[in-house]
């Protein structure tokens, strides 16, 4: 993918939650297209494994950081700027879910999901904005969900956070267009990761329901998100901003 509209040579990308699942799938795609990657996560063992995979494609560093902590985010961004020289791409991918109906979810659980999935995107986007301005533009890719569109009895805070991500994306797209920063959301369908392994254990019949509703008739893999990450990080998408693009094997277009 080098030397074309998808070329990311010389670009630096921060991928939160880039040490596993969808984040690592996207990080591998970005690295393949030439970007240098900063993998941000809390689990340093997972991050070291991810760096070993990314190193085969180019340069990558791991930065330990809890993305819900404003001070930690500020030092993470400062370290990436210092060690990698610039910031061009931010993927706000870190996320968790606590599966309970609204009447059973306590305020601590609500706060923790909203802070991890939504507030973190605000903190990281705000923190990288000056660095992106400094290099004349940037790309922000926020990870939503099918829960950005649909409801589910077991995901009140998660759905609120993922609906919020789409609106937050639009706000950044409007606010920072003049800085040549494009912000877009990606809405993955059901992807096989640690997060959904737990969902399959917790929700009876989920596996079969997903297969039945997805026209592609399979669960997605983290690698299925690599192409959209490269597209939205590259000059090929310079006139696309504020969108929310499903990557779902057709899940969202079936009744
Ligand atoms: P994983 O559990 O595999 O990955 C989540 C990542 O987020 C982990 O790498 C974790 O790293 C990181 N993370 C969580 N909390 C924090 C935190 N406070 N600070 C820093 N990093 C954090 O799940 P997925 O890959 O499935 O999920 C990735 C994103 O995709 C999430 O936003 C999720 O909501 C979304 N998504 C997933 C779908 C799916 O079907 N799998 C469908 C739609 C959306 P660490 O453990 O090191 O903290």
Coordinates of C-alpha atoms and ligand atoms in Angstrom, one line a residue:
X1 CA 0.0 0.0 0.0
X2 CA 3.1 2.3 -0.1
X3 CA 3.3 5.3 -2.5
X4 CA -0.4 5.6 -3.2
X5 CA -3.4 7.3 -1.8
X6 CA -3.3 5.0 1.2
X7 CA 0.4 5.5 2.0
X8 CA 1.0 6.3 5.7
X9 CA 4.9 6.5 5.5
X10 CA 6.2 9.1 7.9
X11 CA 2.9 9.3 9.8
X12 CA 2.6 8.6 13.6
X13 CA -0.5 6.9 14.9
X14 CA -1.7 6.5 18.5
X15 CA -4.0 3.5 18.9
X16 CA -5.7 3.3 22.3
X17 CA -6.4 -0.4 23.3
X18 CA -4.0 -1.2 20.4
X19 CA -2.6 -4.1 22.4
X20 CA -5.4 -6.6 21.5
X21 CA -8.6 -7.3 19.6
X22 CA -9.9 -4.6 17.1
X23 CA -7.2 -2.1 18.2
X24 CA -4.4 -4.4 17.3
X25 CA -6.1 -5.4 14.0
X26 CA -6.2 -1.7 13.1
X27 CA -2.7 -1.0 14.3
X28 CA -1.3 -3.9 12.2
X29 CA -3.1 -2.4 9.1
X30 CA -1.7 1.1 9.8
X31 CA 1.8 -0.3 10.3
X32 CA 1.5 -2.3 7.0
X33 CA 0.7 1.0 5.3
X34 CA 3.8 2.6 6.7
X35 CA 2.7 4.4 9.9
X36 CA 4.8 4.3 13.1
X37 CA 2.5 3.1 16.0
X38 CA 2.1 4.0 19.6
X39 CA 0.1 1.3 21.3
X40 CA -1.7 2.6 24.4
X41 CA -3.1 0.2 27.0
X42 CA -2.8 -0.7 30.7
X43 CA -1.7 -4.4 30.4
X44 CA 2.0 -4.3 29.7
X45 CA 2.3 -8.0 28.9
X46 CA -0.4 -7.7 26.2
X47 CA 1.3 -4.5 24.9
X48 CA 4.7 -6.3 24.7
X49 CA 3.1 -9.1 22.6
X50 CA 1.5 -6.5 20.3
X51 CA 4.8 -4.7 19.9
X52 CA 6.5 -8.0 18.9
X53 CA 3.9 -8.4 16.1
X54 CA 4.0 -4.7 15.0
X55 CA 7.9 -4.7 15.0
X56 CA 7.7 -7.1 12.0
X57 CA 6.0 -4.4 10.0
X58 CA 7.9 -1.2 11.2
X59 CA 8.4 0.9 14.3
X60 CA 6.1 0.6 17.3
X61 CA 6.3 1.7 20.9
X62 CA 4.1 0.8 23.9
X63 CA 2.9 3.5 26.2
X64 CA 1.2 2.3 29.5
X65 CA -1.7 4.6 30.2
X66 CA -5.2 4.6 31.7
X67 CA -7.1 6.6 29.1
X68 CA -9.7 7.7 31.7
X69 CA -7.0 9.6 33.6
X70 CA -6.5 13.2 32.2
X71 CA -3.0 13.6 33.6
X72 CA -1.9 10.1 32.3
X73 CA -3.3 11.0 28.8
X74 CA -1.3 14.3 28.8
X75 CA 1.9 12.5 29.6
X76 CA 1.2 9.7 27.1
X77 CA 0.7 12.3 24.3
X78 CA 3.8 14.2 25.4
X79 CA 5.8 11.0 25.4
X80 CA 4.6 10.1 21.8
X81 CA 5.5 13.6 20.6
X82 CA 8.9 13.5 22.2
X83 CA 9.9 9.9 21.1
X84 CA 8.2 9.7 17.7
X85 CA 8.4 13.4 16.7
X86 CA 4.8 14.1 15.6
X87 CA 1.2 12.9 15.9
X88 CA -0.9 12.5 12.7
X89 CA -3.5 9.8 13.6
X90 CA -5.5 9.0 16.7
X91 CA -7.6 5.9 17.0
X92 CA -9.9 6.1 20.1
X93 CA -10.6 2.4 20.4
X94 CA -10.2 1.5 24.2
X95 CA -13.5 0.2 25.5
X96 CA -15.2 -2.0 28.0
X97 CA -18.8 -3.3 28.6
X98 CA -20.7 -4.2 31.7
X99 CA -23.7 -6.2 30.7
X100 CA -26.7 -5.5 33.0
X101 CA -30.1 -4.1 32.4
X102 CA -30.6 -0.4 33.4
X103 CA -32.3 -1.3 36.7
X104 CA -29.3 -3.4 37.9
X105 CA -26.4 -1.2 36.8
X106 CA -24.9 0.9 39.6
X107 CA -23.6 4.4 39.2
X108 CA -20.0 3.2 39.6
X109 CA -20.5 0.7 36.7
X110 CA -22.2 3.5 34.6
X111 CA -19.3 5.9 35.2
X112 CA -16.6 3.4 34.4
X113 CA -18.2 2.5 31.0
X114 CA -18.8 6.1 30.1
X115 CA -15.4 7.2 31.2
X116 CA -13.6 4.4 29.4
X117 CA -15.6 4.5 26.1
X118 CA -16.5 8.1 25.8
X119 CA -14.7 10.5 28.1
X120 CA -11.4 8.9 27.0
X121 CA -12.1 9.8 23.4
X122 CA -12.6 13.4 24.5
X123 CA -9.4 13.5 26.6
X124 CA -7.2 11.9 23.9
X125 CA -8.7 14.0 21.1
X126 CA -8.3 17.2 23.1
X127 CA -4.7 16.2 24.0
X128 CA -3.6 15.5 20.4
X129 CA -5.2 18.5 18.9
X130 CA -2.2 20.9 19.3
X131 CA 0.2 18.3 17.8
X132 CA -2.1 17.7 14.8
X133 CA -2.4 21.4 14.2
X134 CA 1.3 21.7 14.4
X135 CA 1.8 19.2 11.5
X136 CA -0.9 20.8 9.4
X137 CA -3.7 18.3 10.0
X138 CA -4.7 14.9 11.3
X139 CA -7.1 12.0 11.4
X140 CA -9.2 10.9 14.3
X141 CA -10.9 7.6 14.2
X142 CA -13.4 6.8 16.9
X143 CA -14.8 3.3 17.5
X144 CA -18.6 3.1 17.9
X145 CA -20.6 0.0 17.7
X146 CA -23.9 -1.5 16.5
X147 CA -25.1 -0.1 19.8
X148 CA -24.5 3.4 18.3
X149 CA -27.6 2.6 16.3
X150 CA -29.6 -0.2 18.0
X151 CA -30.8 -0.7 21.5
X152 CA -30.1 -3.7 23.8
X153 CA -31.5 -4.5 27.2
X154 CA -28.1 -5.5 28.5
X155 CA -26.1 -2.4 27.4
X156 CA -27.4 0.9 28.8
X157 CA -24.1 2.6 29.6
X158 CA -22.4 1.0 26.6
X159 CA -25.1 2.1 24.2
X160 CA -25.1 5.6 25.7
X161 CA -21.3 5.8 25.3
X162 CA -21.4 4.5 21.7
X163 CA -24.2 6.8 20.7
X164 CA -22.2 9.6 22.3
X165 CA -19.1 8.7 20.3
X166 CA -21.0 9.3 17.0
X167 CA -22.1 12.8 18.2
X168 CA -18.7 13.6 19.7
X169 CA -17.2 12.7 16.3
X170 CA -19.5 15.1 14.5
X171 CA -18.6 17.9 16.9
X172 CA -14.8 17.4 16.4
X173 CA -15.4 17.1 12.6
X174 CA -17.1 20.6 12.6
X175 CA -14.7 22.2 15.2
X176 CA -11.5 21.1 13.6
X177 CA -12.2 21.1 9.9
X178 CA -10.4 24.4 9.6
X179 CA -7.3 22.7 11.1
X180 CA -7.5 20.1 8.3
X181 CA -8.4 17.4 10.9
X182 CA -10.9 14.8 9.8
X183 CA -12.8 12.9 12.5
X184 CA -14.9 9.8 11.6
X185 CA -16.4 6.9 13.5
X186 CA -16.3 3.2 12.7
X187 CA -19.2 1.0 13.8
X188 CA -18.0 -2.6 14.0
X189 CA -20.5 -5.4 13.9
X190 CA -19.9 -8.5 15.9
X191 CA -16.1 -9.1 16.0
X192 CA -14.4 -12.1 17.6
X193 CA -12.3 -10.6 20.5
X194 CA -11.8 -11.0 24.2
X195 CA -14.7 -8.6 24.7
X196 CA -17.2 -10.6 22.7
X197 CA -15.9 -14.0 24.0
X198 CA -17.2 -12.8 27.4
X199 CA -20.5 -11.7 25.7
X200 CA -21.0 -15.1 24.2
X201 CA -20.5 -16.7 27.7
X202 CA -23.0 -14.2 29.3
X203 CA -25.8 -14.0 26.6
X204 CA -27.5 -17.3 25.7
X205 CA -27.9 -17.9 22.0
X206 CA -25.8 -14.8 21.0
X207 CA -23.4 -16.7 18.8
X208 CA -26.2 -18.2 16.7
X209 CA -28.2 -14.9 16.6
X210 CA -25.2 -13.0 15.2
X211 CA -24.6 -15.7 12.5
X212 CA -28.3 -15.7 11.5
X213 CA -28.5 -11.9 11.2
X214 CA -25.2 -11.2 9.5
X215 CA -25.4 -11.6 5.7
X216 CA -21.7 -12.4 5.6
X217 CA -22.7 -15.4 7.8
X218 CA -19.7 -15.1 10.0
X219 CA -18.3 -13.2 13.0
X220 CA -15.8 -10.5 12.0
X221 CA -12.1 -10.7 12.8
X222 CA -9.8 -7.9 14.1
X223 CA -8.2 -8.0 10.6
X224 CA -11.5 -7.0 9.0
X225 CA -11.0 -3.5 10.6
X226 CA -7.6 -2.9 9.1
X227 CA -8.8 -1.6 5.8
X228 CA -11.2 1.0 7.2
X229 CA -8.5 2.2 9.6
X230 CA -6.0 2.7 6.7
X231 CA -8.6 4.4 4.6
X232 CA -9.7 6.9 7.3
X233 CA -6.1 7.6 8.3
X234 CA -4.9 8.2 4.7
X235 CA -5.2 11.1 2.2
X236 CA -7.8 8.9 0.4
X237 CA -10.4 10.1 2.9
X238 CA -9.5 13.8 3.1
X239 CA -13.0 15.0 2.0
X240 CA -14.7 12.5 4.4
X241 CA -15.5 13.8 7.9
X242 CA -18.1 13.4 10.6
X243 CA -19.3 10.0 9.2
X244 CA -20.1 6.8 11.1
X245 CA -19.2 3.8 8.9
X246 CA -20.5 0.3 9.7
X247 CA -18.0 -2.5 9.2
X248 CA -20.4 -5.3 10.0
X249 CA -20.8 -7.9 7.3
X250 CA -24.2 -6.3 6.6
X251 CA -25.6 -6.8 10.1
X252 CA -27.0 -3.2 10.2
X253 CA -28.9 -3.5 6.9
X254 CA -30.9 -6.6 7.8
X255 CA -34.3 -6.5 9.4
Ligands
LIG1 P1 -10.8 -6.0 23.8 O1 -11.3 -6.2 25.2 O2 -10.1 -7.0 23.1 O3 -9.9 -4.6 23.7 C1 -10.2 -3.5 24.5 C2 -8.9 -2.7 24.7 O4 -9.2 -1.5 25.4 C3 -7.9 -3.5 25.4 O5 -6.8 -3.6 24.6 C4 -7.6 -2.7 26.7 O6 -6.3 -2.7 27.0 C5 -8.1 -1.4 26.3 N1 -8.6 -0.6 27.5 C6 -9.7 -0.8 28.2 N2 -9.8 0.1 29.2 C7 -8.7 0.9 29.1 C8 -8.3 2.0 29.8 N3 -8.9 2.5 30.9 N4 -7.1 2.6 29.4 C9 -6.4 2.1 28.4 N5 -6.8 1.1 27.6 C10 -8.0 0.5 28.0 O7 -12.1 -5.6 23.0 P2 -12.4 -5.2 21.4 O8 -11.2 -5.3 20.6 O9 -13.6 -6.1 21.1 O10 -12.9 -3.7 21.6 C11 -12.3 -2.6 21.0 C12 -13.3 -1.5 20.8 O11 -14.2 -1.9 19.8 C13 -14.1 -1.1 22.0 O12 -14.3 0.3 22.0 C14 -15.4 -1.9 21.8 O13 -16.5 -1.2 22.4 C15 -15.5 -1.8 20.3 N6 -16.4 -2.7 19.7 C16 -16.2 -4.1 19.7 C17 -17.0 -4.9 19.0 C18 -16.8 -6.4 19.0 O14 -17.7 -7.1 18.5 N7 -15.7 -6.9 19.5 C19 -18.2 -4.5 18.3 C20 -18.3 -3.0 18.3 C21 -17.5 -2.2 19.0 P3 -5.7 -3.1 28.5 O15 -6.3 -4.4 28.8 O16 -4.3 -3.1 28.3 O17 -6.2 -2.0 29.3

